[in-house]
Coordinates of C-alpha atoms in Angstrom, one line a residue:
M1 CA -10.9 -29.7 1.0
V2 CA -9.8 -31.3 -2.2
S3 CA -8.7 -34.8 -1.5
M4 CA -5.5 -35.3 -3.5
S5 CA -4.9 -38.5 -5.4
N6 CA -2.2 -40.9 -4.3
H7 CA 0.5 -41.4 -6.9
T8 CA 2.2 -44.8 -7.0
L9 CA 5.7 -44.5 -8.4
E10 CA 7.3 -47.3 -10.2
S11 CA 10.8 -47.4 -11.9
I12 CA 10.9 -48.8 -15.4
D13 CA 14.3 -48.8 -17.1
G14 CA 15.5 -46.3 -14.5
V15 CA 12.8 -43.8 -15.3
S16 CA 10.2 -43.0 -12.5
T17 CA 6.7 -42.8 -13.9
I18 CA 3.3 -42.2 -12.4
F19 CA 1.1 -45.1 -13.4
E20 CA -1.8 -45.2 -10.9
H21 CA -4.3 -42.5 -10.1
E22 CA -7.2 -42.7 -7.7
Q23 CA -10.2 -40.7 -8.7
P24 CA -10.2 -37.6 -6.5
E25 CA -13.2 -36.2 -4.7
Y26 CA -13.5 -32.5 -5.2
Y27 CA -15.2 -30.3 -2.6
L28 CA -14.3 -27.1 -0.8
L29 CA -15.7 -27.5 2.8
F30 CA -18.2 -30.3 2.9
H31 CA -18.6 -33.6 1.1
H32 CA -22.3 -32.9 0.5
E33 CA -21.4 -30.0 -1.8
T34 CA -21.1 -32.6 -4.5
K35 CA -24.8 -33.2 -4.4
L36 CA -25.5 -29.8 -5.8
G37 CA -25.7 -29.2 -9.5
N38 CA -22.4 -28.5 -11.3
G39 CA -23.8 -25.2 -12.7
F40 CA -24.8 -23.9 -9.3
L41 CA -21.5 -25.1 -7.7
A42 CA -19.5 -23.4 -10.4
F43 CA -21.4 -20.2 -9.7
L44 CA -20.8 -20.4 -6.0
Y45 CA -17.1 -21.1 -6.5
L46 CA -16.8 -18.1 -8.9
V47 CA -18.4 -15.9 -6.3
A48 CA -16.1 -17.2 -3.6
L49 CA -13.1 -16.6 -5.9
A50 CA -14.2 -13.0 -6.5
Y51 CA -14.7 -12.5 -2.8
C52 CA -11.1 -13.7 -2.2
F53 CA -9.9 -11.1 -4.7
I54 CA -11.7 -8.5 -2.6
G55 CA -10.0 -9.8 0.5
L56 CA -6.7 -9.7 -1.3
S57 CA -7.2 -6.0 -2.1
A58 CA -8.1 -5.3 1.6
I59 CA -5.0 -6.9 3.1
T60 CA -2.9 -5.3 0.4
A61 CA -3.9 -2.0 1.9
R62 CA -2.4 -2.9 5.2
F63 CA 0.6 -4.4 3.5
F64 CA 1.4 -1.1 1.8
R65 CA 1.1 0.8 5.0
S66 CA 3.5 -1.5 6.7
M67 CA 5.9 -1.4 3.8
E68 CA 5.9 2.4 3.9
N69 CA 6.8 2.3 7.5
V70 CA 9.6 -0.2 6.8
V71 CA 11.3 1.9 4.2
K72 CA 10.8 5.4 5.5
H73 CA 13.5 5.2 8.2
T74 CA 16.8 7.0 8.0
R75 CA 20.2 6.6 9.5
T76 CA 22.1 9.3 11.4
V77 CA 25.3 10.3 9.7
V78 CA 27.8 12.7 11.5
K79 CA 30.2 14.6 9.2
I80 CA 32.8 17.2 10.0
D81 CA 32.6 20.5 8.1
P82 CA 36.1 21.0 6.6
C83 CA 35.8 24.8 7.0
T84 CA 34.5 25.2 10.5
N85 CA 35.3 21.7 12.0
A86 CA 31.7 21.7 13.3
K87 CA 29.8 18.5 13.4
I88 CA 27.0 18.2 10.8
V89 CA 24.3 15.6 11.6
K90 CA 22.3 14.4 8.6
H91 CA 19.6 11.8 8.3
E92 CA 20.3 9.8 5.2
K93 CA 17.8 7.3 3.7
V94 CA 18.7 3.7 4.3
W95 CA 17.0 2.3 1.2
N96 CA 18.1 3.2 -2.3
Y97 CA 15.0 4.0 -4.2
T98 CA 15.8 1.8 -7.2
I99 CA 16.3 -1.2 -4.9
A100 CA 13.2 -0.3 -3.0
D101 CA 11.2 -0.2 -6.3
I102 CA 12.5 -3.7 -7.3
T103 CA 12.4 -5.4 -3.9
L104 CA 9.7 -4.1 -1.6
L105 CA 7.4 -2.4 -4.1
A106 CA 7.6 -4.9 -7.0
F107 CA 8.0 -7.9 -4.8
G108 CA 5.1 -6.7 -2.5
T109 CA 2.7 -6.1 -5.3
S110 CA 3.6 -9.5 -6.9
F111 CA 3.4 -11.4 -3.7
P112 CA -0.1 -12.8 -4.4
Q113 CA 1.1 -14.4 -7.6
I114 CA 4.3 -15.6 -5.9
S115 CA 2.6 -17.2 -3.0
L116 CA 0.0 -18.8 -5.3
A117 CA 2.8 -20.4 -7.4
T118 CA 4.7 -21.4 -4.3
I119 CA 1.7 -23.1 -2.7
D120 CA 0.9 -24.8 -6.0
A121 CA 4.5 -26.2 -6.0
I122 CA 4.3 -27.4 -2.4
R123 CA 1.0 -29.2 -3.1
N124 CA 2.7 -30.7 -6.1
L125 CA 5.6 -32.3 -4.2
G126 CA 6.1 -35.9 -5.2
N127 CA 4.6 -35.4 -8.6
L128 CA 7.1 -35.5 -11.5
Y129 CA 5.0 -33.0 -13.4
A130 CA 4.8 -29.3 -12.4
G131 CA 1.5 -27.8 -11.6
G132 CA -0.1 -25.5 -14.1
L133 CA -1.5 -22.7 -11.9
G134 CA 1.8 -21.1 -11.0
P135 CA 3.5 -20.6 -14.4
G136 CA 0.2 -19.8 -16.1
T137 CA -0.8 -17.2 -13.6
L138 CA 2.6 -15.5 -13.6
V139 CA 2.8 -15.3 -17.4
G140 CA -0.8 -14.1 -17.5
S141 CA 0.0 -11.6 -14.8
A142 CA 3.0 -10.3 -16.8
A143 CA 0.6 -9.6 -19.7
F144 CA -1.9 -8.0 -17.4
D145 CA 0.9 -5.8 -15.9
L146 CA 2.3 -4.8 -19.3
F147 CA -0.9 -4.0 -21.2
P148 CA -3.9 -3.1 -19.0
I149 CA -1.8 -1.4 -16.4
H150 CA 0.1 0.7 -19.0
A151 CA -3.3 1.5 -20.5
V152 CA -4.6 2.8 -17.2
C153 CA -1.4 4.8 -16.4
V154 CA -1.4 6.5 -19.8
V155 CA -4.9 8.1 -19.3
V156 CA -4.6 8.8 -15.6
P157 CA -2.7 12.1 -15.8
K158 CA -4.8 15.2 -16.3
A159 CA -5.5 16.3 -19.9
G160 CA -2.3 17.8 -21.4
E161 CA -0.2 16.8 -18.4
L162 CA 3.0 14.9 -19.3
K163 CA 4.9 12.6 -17.1
K164 CA 8.2 11.1 -18.3
I165 CA 10.8 8.7 -17.0
S166 CA 13.6 10.8 -15.4
D167 CA 16.2 8.0 -15.3
V168 CA 16.0 6.3 -18.7
G169 CA 19.2 4.3 -17.9
V170 CA 17.6 2.5 -14.9
W171 CA 14.4 1.8 -16.9
L172 CA 16.4 0.3 -19.7
V173 CA 18.2 -2.0 -17.3
E174 CA 15.0 -3.1 -15.7
L175 CA 13.4 -3.5 -19.1
F176 CA 16.3 -5.6 -20.3
W177 CA 16.1 -8.0 -17.4
S178 CA 12.3 -8.1 -17.8
F179 CA 12.6 -9.2 -21.5
W180 CA 15.5 -11.5 -20.7
A181 CA 13.4 -13.3 -18.0
Y182 CA 10.9 -14.5 -20.6
I183 CA 13.6 -15.3 -23.2
W184 CA 15.3 -17.4 -20.5
L185 CA 12.1 -19.2 -19.7
Y186 CA 11.6 -20.1 -23.3
I187 CA 15.2 -21.3 -23.5
I188 CA 14.6 -23.6 -20.6
L189 CA 11.3 -25.0 -22.0
E190 CA 12.3 -25.4 -25.6
V191 CA 16.1 -25.2 -26.2
W192 CA 18.3 -26.6 -23.4
T193 CA 16.1 -29.3 -21.9
P194 CA 12.8 -29.3 -23.8
K195 CA 9.7 -29.8 -21.6
V196 CA 11.9 -30.4 -18.6
V197 CA 13.3 -28.2 -15.8
T198 CA 16.5 -29.3 -14.1
L199 CA 17.7 -28.3 -10.6
W200 CA 20.5 -26.2 -12.1
E201 CA 18.1 -24.3 -14.4
A202 CA 15.8 -23.5 -11.5
L203 CA 18.7 -22.4 -9.4
L204 CA 20.1 -20.1 -12.1
T205 CA 16.6 -18.6 -12.5
V206 CA 16.5 -17.6 -8.9
L207 CA 20.1 -16.3 -8.9
Q208 CA 19.4 -13.9 -11.8
F209 CA 17.2 -11.9 -9.5
G210 CA 20.3 -11.0 -7.6
L211 CA 22.0 -10.0 -10.9
L212 CA 19.1 -7.7 -11.6
L213 CA 19.5 -6.0 -8.2
V214 CA 23.2 -5.5 -8.7
H215 CA 22.9 -4.2 -12.3
A216 CA 20.0 -1.8 -11.4
Y217 CA 22.0 -0.4 -8.4
A218 CA 25.1 -0.1 -10.5
Q219 CA 23.1 1.9 -13.1
D220 CA 21.6 4.1 -10.5
K221 CA 25.0 4.9 -9.0
R222 CA 26.6 5.1 -12.5
W223 CA 29.3 2.6 -11.8
P224 CA 31.9 2.5 -14.6
Y225 CA 31.8 -0.4 -17.0
L226 CA 28.5 -1.7 -15.4
S227 CA 26.2 1.2 -16.3
L228 CA 24.9 2.8 -19.5
P229 CA 26.4 6.3 -20.2
L230 CA 23.0 8.0 -20.0
E231 CA 22.5 11.1 -18.1
R232 CA 19.3 11.3 -16.0
T233 CA 17.2 14.4 -15.8
E234 CA 17.2 16.3 -12.5
R235 CA 15.3 14.3 -9.8
P236 CA 12.6 16.3 -8.1
E237 CA 13.2 16.8 -4.4
D238 CA 9.7 15.6 -3.7
W239 CA 8.6 12.6 -5.7
V240 CA 5.1 13.2 -4.3
P241 CA 3.7 16.7 -5.3
A242 CA 3.8 19.3 -2.5
E243 CA 0.0 19.6 -2.3
A244 CA -0.3 15.9 -1.5
A245 CA 2.1 16.3 1.3
K246 CA 0.3 19.1 3.1
C247 CA -1.0 18.7 6.6
R248 CA -4.0 16.4 6.6
H249 CA -6.0 18.9 8.7
E250 CA -6.0 21.2 5.7
N251 CA -6.4 18.8 2.8
T252 CA -7.5 15.2 3.3
V253 CA -7.4 13.0 0.3
H254 CA -9.2 9.7 0.0
D255 CA -8.5 6.6 -1.9
E256 CA -8.9 2.8 -1.9
Y257 CA -6.5 2.3 1.0
S258 CA -8.2 4.6 3.5
E259 CA -9.3 2.1 6.1
I260 CA -7.9 2.8 9.5
P261 CA -9.1 5.9 11.4
Q262 CA -6.0 7.4 13.0
V263 CA -5.5 8.8 16.5
Y264 CA -4.8 12.3 15.4
E265 CA -7.8 12.6 13.1
E266 CA -10.9 11.0 14.4
N267 CA -13.1 11.3 11.4
S268 CA -10.8 11.7 8.4
K269 CA -8.9 9.1 6.4
G270 CA -6.0 9.8 4.2
I271 CA -3.6 8.5 1.7
V272 CA -1.5 5.5 2.2
D273 CA 1.3 6.7 0.0
I274 CA 3.5 3.7 -0.8
F275 CA 5.7 5.9 -2.9
S276 CA 6.7 8.3 -0.2
I277 CA 9.8 6.2 0.1
H278 CA 11.2 8.4 -2.6
S279 CA 10.7 11.7 -0.8
E280 CA 13.5 13.9 0.1
N281 CA 13.8 17.3 1.8
G282 CA 16.0 20.3 1.2
A283 CA 18.3 19.5 4.2
G284 CA 19.4 16.3 2.7
P285 CA 18.1 12.8 1.7
A286 CA 15.6 11.5 4.1
Y287 CA 12.5 9.4 4.1
Q288 CA 9.2 11.3 4.4
N289 CA 6.2 9.6 6.0
L290 CA 2.9 10.7 4.6
S291 CA 0.6 8.5 6.7
D292 CA -2.2 10.0 8.8
T293 CA -0.8 8.8 12.1
D294 CA 2.3 10.9 11.6
A295 CA 0.4 13.9 10.2
A296 CA 2.2 16.1 12.7
E297 CA 5.5 14.9 11.1
S298 CA 4.4 15.5 7.5
C299 CA 3.3 19.1 8.4
S300 CA 6.7 19.8 9.9
E301 CA 9.8 20.9 8.0
N302 CA 11.9 18.3 9.8
F303 CA 10.7 15.2 8.1
H304 CA 13.3 12.9 9.5
E305 CA 12.1 13.1 13.1
E306 CA 10.2 9.9 14.0
I307 CA 7.4 9.5 16.4
V308 CA 7.9 6.5 18.6
P309 CA 4.5 5.5 19.9
G310 CA 4.1 4.3 23.5
E311 CA 2.4 1.1 24.5
D312 CA -0.9 2.8 25.3
H313 CA -0.8 4.7 22.0
V314 CA -0.3 1.4 20.0
L315 CA -3.1 -0.4 21.9
S316 CA -5.4 2.5 21.1
I317 CA -4.6 2.3 17.4
W318 CA -5.1 -1.5 17.5
K319 CA -8.5 -1.0 19.2
L320 CA -9.4 1.5 16.5
Q321 CA -8.7 -1.1 13.8
F322 CA -11.4 -3.3 15.2
I323 CA -13.8 -0.4 15.7
D324 CA -13.2 0.7 12.1
A325 CA -13.8 -2.9 10.9
L326 CA -17.3 -2.8 12.4
T327 CA -18.1 0.7 11.2
L328 CA -20.4 0.5 8.2
E329 CA -20.9 4.2 7.5
S330 CA -18.3 7.0 7.8
M331 CA -19.0 10.6 8.6
E332 CA -18.5 11.5 4.9
S333 CA -21.1 9.0 3.8
R334 CA -23.6 10.4 6.3
K335 CA -23.3 13.8 4.7
L336 CA -24.3 12.5 1.2
N337 CA -27.7 13.6 0.0
N338 CA -28.1 10.7 -2.4
I339 CA -29.8 7.9 -0.5
Y340 CA -28.9 5.4 -3.2
L341 CA -25.2 6.3 -3.1
R342 CA -25.2 6.0 0.7
A343 CA -26.9 2.6 0.5
A344 CA -24.3 1.4 -2.0
K345 CA -21.5 2.5 0.3
I346 CA -23.0 0.8 3.3
F347 CA -23.5 -2.4 1.2
W348 CA -19.9 -2.3 0.1
Q349 CA -18.7 -1.8 3.7
L350 CA -20.9 -4.7 4.8
L351 CA -19.4 -6.9 2.1
L352 CA -15.9 -6.0 3.3
A353 CA -16.7 -6.3 7.1
P354 CA -15.6 -10.0 7.5
W355 CA -12.3 -9.3 5.8
R356 CA -11.7 -6.1 7.7
L357 CA -12.5 -7.7 11.0
L358 CA -10.1 -10.6 10.2
F359 CA -7.3 -8.2 9.1
A360 CA -7.8 -6.0 12.2
F361 CA -5.7 -8.7 14.0
V362 CA -2.7 -7.6 12.0
P363 CA -0.6 -5.5 14.5
P364 CA -0.4 -1.8 13.9
Y365 CA 2.4 -0.8 11.5
Q366 CA 3.8 1.5 14.2
I367 CA 5.2 -1.5 16.0
A368 CA 8.8 -2.5 15.2
H369 CA 9.1 -0.1 12.3
G370 CA 6.3 -1.9 10.5
W371 CA 8.1 -5.3 10.2
I372 CA 5.6 -7.3 12.2
A373 CA 2.6 -5.9 10.2
F374 CA 4.6 -6.5 7.0
I375 CA 5.2 -10.2 7.8
C376 CA 1.6 -10.8 9.1
S377 CA 0.2 -9.2 5.9
L378 CA 2.3 -11.6 3.8
L379 CA 1.0 -14.5 5.9
F380 CA -2.6 -13.5 5.3
I381 CA -1.9 -13.0 1.6
S382 CA -0.5 -16.5 1.4
G383 CA -3.6 -17.9 3.2
I384 CA -5.9 -16.2 0.7
A385 CA -3.7 -17.5 -2.2
Y386 CA -4.1 -21.1 -0.8
I387 CA -7.9 -20.8 -0.9
V388 CA -7.7 -19.3 -4.4
T389 CA -5.7 -22.4 -5.6
K390 CA -8.4 -24.7 -4.1
L391 CA -11.2 -22.8 -5.8
T392 CA -9.4 -22.7 -9.1
D393 CA -9.0 -26.5 -9.0
L394 CA -12.7 -26.9 -8.3
I395 CA -13.8 -24.5 -11.1
S396 CA -11.5 -26.2 -13.6
Y397 CA -12.8 -29.7 -12.5
I398 CA -16.5 -28.8 -12.6
T399 CA -16.5 -26.6 -15.8
G400 CA -13.9 -28.5 -17.7
I401 CA -12.0 -25.3 -18.5
N402 CA -8.3 -25.8 -18.8
S403 CA -6.5 -24.6 -15.7
Y404 CA -4.0 -22.6 -17.8
V405 CA -6.9 -20.7 -19.3
I406 CA -8.2 -19.8 -15.8
A407 CA -4.7 -18.8 -14.8
F408 CA -4.2 -16.6 -17.8
T409 CA -7.4 -14.7 -17.2
A410 CA -9.2 -14.7 -13.9
L411 CA -6.2 -15.5 -11.6
A412 CA -3.8 -13.2 -13.5
A413 CA -6.2 -10.3 -13.3
G414 CA -7.3 -10.9 -9.7
T415 CA -3.8 -11.3 -8.3
S416 CA -2.4 -8.4 -10.3
W417 CA -4.9 -5.9 -8.7
P418 CA -2.2 -4.6 -6.3
D419 CA 0.1 -3.9 -9.2
L420 CA -2.7 -1.9 -10.9
V421 CA -3.5 0.2 -7.9
A422 CA 0.2 0.9 -7.1
S423 CA 1.0 2.0 -10.6
K424 CA -2.2 4.1 -10.8
I425 CA -1.3 6.0 -7.6
A426 CA 2.2 6.7 -8.9
A427 CA 0.9 7.9 -12.3
E428 CA -1.7 10.2 -10.6
R429 CA 0.4 11.7 -7.9
Q430 CA 4.1 11.5 -8.7
I431 CA 5.9 14.1 -10.7
T432 CA 7.7 11.6 -12.9
A433 CA 6.7 8.3 -14.5
D434 CA 9.6 6.3 -13.0
S435 CA 7.8 4.3 -10.3
A436 CA 4.6 3.8 -12.2
I437 CA 6.5 2.1 -15.1
A438 CA 9.2 0.6 -12.9
N439 CA 6.6 -1.2 -10.9
I440 CA 5.4 -2.9 -14.1
T441 CA 8.8 -3.9 -15.5
C442 CA 10.2 -5.0 -12.1
S443 CA 7.0 -7.0 -11.3
N444 CA 7.4 -8.9 -14.5
S445 CA 11.0 -9.7 -13.6
V446 CA 10.1 -10.7 -10.1
N447 CA 7.3 -13.0 -11.5
I448 CA 9.9 -15.1 -13.4
Y449 CA 13.0 -15.0 -11.3
V450 CA 11.2 -15.4 -7.9
G451 CA 7.6 -16.4 -8.7
I452 CA 8.6 -19.2 -11.1
G453 CA 12.2 -19.7 -10.0
I454 CA 11.5 -20.6 -6.3
P455 CA 8.5 -23.0 -7.0
W456 CA 10.5 -24.8 -9.6
L457 CA 13.5 -24.9 -7.3
I458 CA 11.4 -26.5 -4.6
D459 CA 10.0 -29.2 -6.9
T460 CA 13.2 -29.9 -8.8
L461 CA 15.2 -30.2 -5.5
Y462 CA 12.6 -32.6 -4.1
N463 CA 12.5 -34.7 -7.3
F464 CA 16.3 -34.8 -7.5
I465 CA 16.6 -36.0 -3.9
A466 CA 13.7 -38.4 -4.0
Y467 CA 13.7 -39.8 -7.6
R468 CA 16.9 -38.4 -9.3
E469 CA 14.5 -37.1 -11.9
P470 CA 14.0 -33.6 -13.3
L471 CA 10.7 -31.7 -13.2
R472 CA 8.5 -32.2 -16.3
I473 CA 6.2 -29.5 -17.7
E474 CA 3.0 -31.1 -18.8
N475 CA 1.8 -28.3 -21.1
A476 CA 5.2 -26.9 -22.1
D477 CA 4.1 -26.3 -25.7
G478 CA 1.2 -24.2 -24.7
L479 CA 3.3 -22.2 -22.2
S480 CA 6.1 -21.7 -24.8
Y481 CA 3.6 -20.5 -27.3
S482 CA 2.2 -18.0 -24.7
L483 CA 5.7 -16.7 -24.1
L484 CA 6.2 -16.1 -27.9
V485 CA 2.9 -14.3 -28.1
F486 CA 3.7 -12.2 -25.0
F487 CA 7.2 -11.3 -26.3
S488 CA 5.8 -10.3 -29.7
T489 CA 3.0 -8.1 -28.3
S490 CA 5.3 -6.6 -25.6
V491 CA 7.6 -5.3 -28.4
G492 CA 4.6 -3.4 -29.8
C493 CA 3.8 -2.0 -26.3
I494 CA 7.3 -0.8 -25.6
G495 CA 7.6 0.6 -29.2
V496 CA 4.6 2.8 -28.6
L497 CA 6.0 4.1 -25.3
V498 CA 9.2 5.0 -27.1
L499 CA 7.2 6.8 -29.8
R500 CA 5.3 8.7 -27.2
R501 CA 8.6 9.8 -25.7
L502 CA 9.8 11.0 -29.1
I503 CA 6.6 12.7 -30.1
F504 CA 5.1 14.1 -26.9
G505 CA 8.3 14.1 -24.8
A506 CA 6.8 11.7 -22.2
E507 CA 5.5 8.2 -21.8
L508 CA 2.3 9.0 -19.8
G509 CA -0.3 11.6 -20.3
G510 CA -0.4 14.1 -23.1
P511 CA -3.3 15.0 -25.4
K512 CA -6.4 13.2 -24.1
L513 CA -7.4 11.8 -27.5
W514 CA -4.0 10.2 -28.2
A515 CA -3.8 9.0 -24.6
W516 CA -7.1 7.1 -25.1
V517 CA -6.0 5.8 -28.5
T518 CA -2.9 4.4 -26.7
C519 CA -5.1 2.9 -24.0
V520 CA -7.3 1.1 -26.5
Y521 CA -4.2 -0.2 -28.4
F522 CA -2.7 -1.6 -25.2
M523 CA -6.0 -3.3 -24.2
S524 CA -6.2 -4.8 -27.7
L525 CA -2.7 -6.3 -27.3
W526 CA -3.8 -7.9 -24.0
L527 CA -6.9 -9.4 -25.7
I528 CA -4.7 -10.8 -28.5
F529 CA -2.5 -12.4 -25.9
V530 CA -5.4 -13.9 -23.8
I531 CA -7.3 -15.2 -26.8
L532 CA -4.3 -16.8 -28.6
S533 CA -2.9 -18.3 -25.4
S534 CA -6.2 -19.7 -24.3
L535 CA -6.9 -21.3 -27.7
R536 CA -3.4 -22.8 -27.8
V537 CA -3.5 -24.4 -24.4
S538 CA -7.1 -25.7 -25.1
G539 CA -5.8 -27.4 -28.2
V540 CA -8.0 -25.4 -30.6
I541 CA -5.0 -24.0 -32.5

């Protein structure tokens, strides 16, 4: 592993400074790695970094399954009918869907970036200067979320199909807090305490995430004085189209998250629908579970009934996870006539096999309502993020590329993959555009308030206790410049979404030609951000 340098601190005129650095020795596993050529080493580390991103996508699949199980539950509410005095039993959803979008969905898809930034902060304890990987990755991830993910979501609906935001009020609240997050970050870096972060600034950053939750919930419930007087269009009873909720024995759909063969369907794999948390039925609000294991439930009219698996049932599922991890060819692949396509699928499964075998140790999400699998998945994601930080240090050291540039590009894109997949699924299969776009705006808010706020809080608290010093930002000018570029380009992105709403009546979909024009425009904004930010932090401009 990377041997970190020892910093000797000396107080001069009451100011703690770092004045001595030992030359670090950089290697990943073995010291003899350093004997290889730098070019070959850089290539190996880049391949390892890409493989970590593949693993990140694989564990995210299990994370989404567990998250769905966590939020699908209902509570039993007994009411008295005023006319007949009869008891009416209803199963109401526990999670408010707006809060679920912001917390579990946005937080879950942003957890790779959050864990990477937190690990970078913990490694940096004792240093008066903040690490560059965390903030750079989170700002770069925000740009990736806003531009490429919007670009994908716009073209995903079928030609001519329109999907609009049903609750504009909630979206405006989430958008406001997303924009304010980056304005607040710029104020910290350039206005209040230039190039320095204090303990109180870090604490206020974290607390604003709570304000976002309260404001979004108030808007959803239309609290007086705290919500915008905007009416929302009628919410669909089923946020997932009816054909997607059919019994899996009739219509099995496949996607990237199909990885665990379930007990009820030996040879078919189905959708892990992270957005089924929004489903309701005609009898009253209830969570609808669309996973394969509960296929019998999803084919029934009574969605709120839960299947409580026995111990033998759970052990059978856990055993099947290991069998699936070692299975290189599915029944569907064997039916393919194209030998090259079959070979490609087998090669891909072989590539995934080590990750799948490792993640098979995650307990089935049927246990404890999914909470154990939820926590274990987060731990695995944190472990991968730790390896990613090591590899990034090595690549930056060997190639001489600024760590901020790597964070803006490779790390941001790799760790934002769960955001892309989540929003794509929502844009494809949901009736409205609420969750697809909310995942983007909320993830950007989470990136700042939690992803940067918590790491800065850790470092500032340590520095305050140990040295009575604030946290210094080494490349604050470059980070501030990136924030300005991001803010400018994001105005252009949101402006086009508003224009699409006014012209086509919806943010996503529409005429295929104009959808692709919008897609190219959004990708151009992202390239502008990446190029300008990279040139600035590299000292070229």
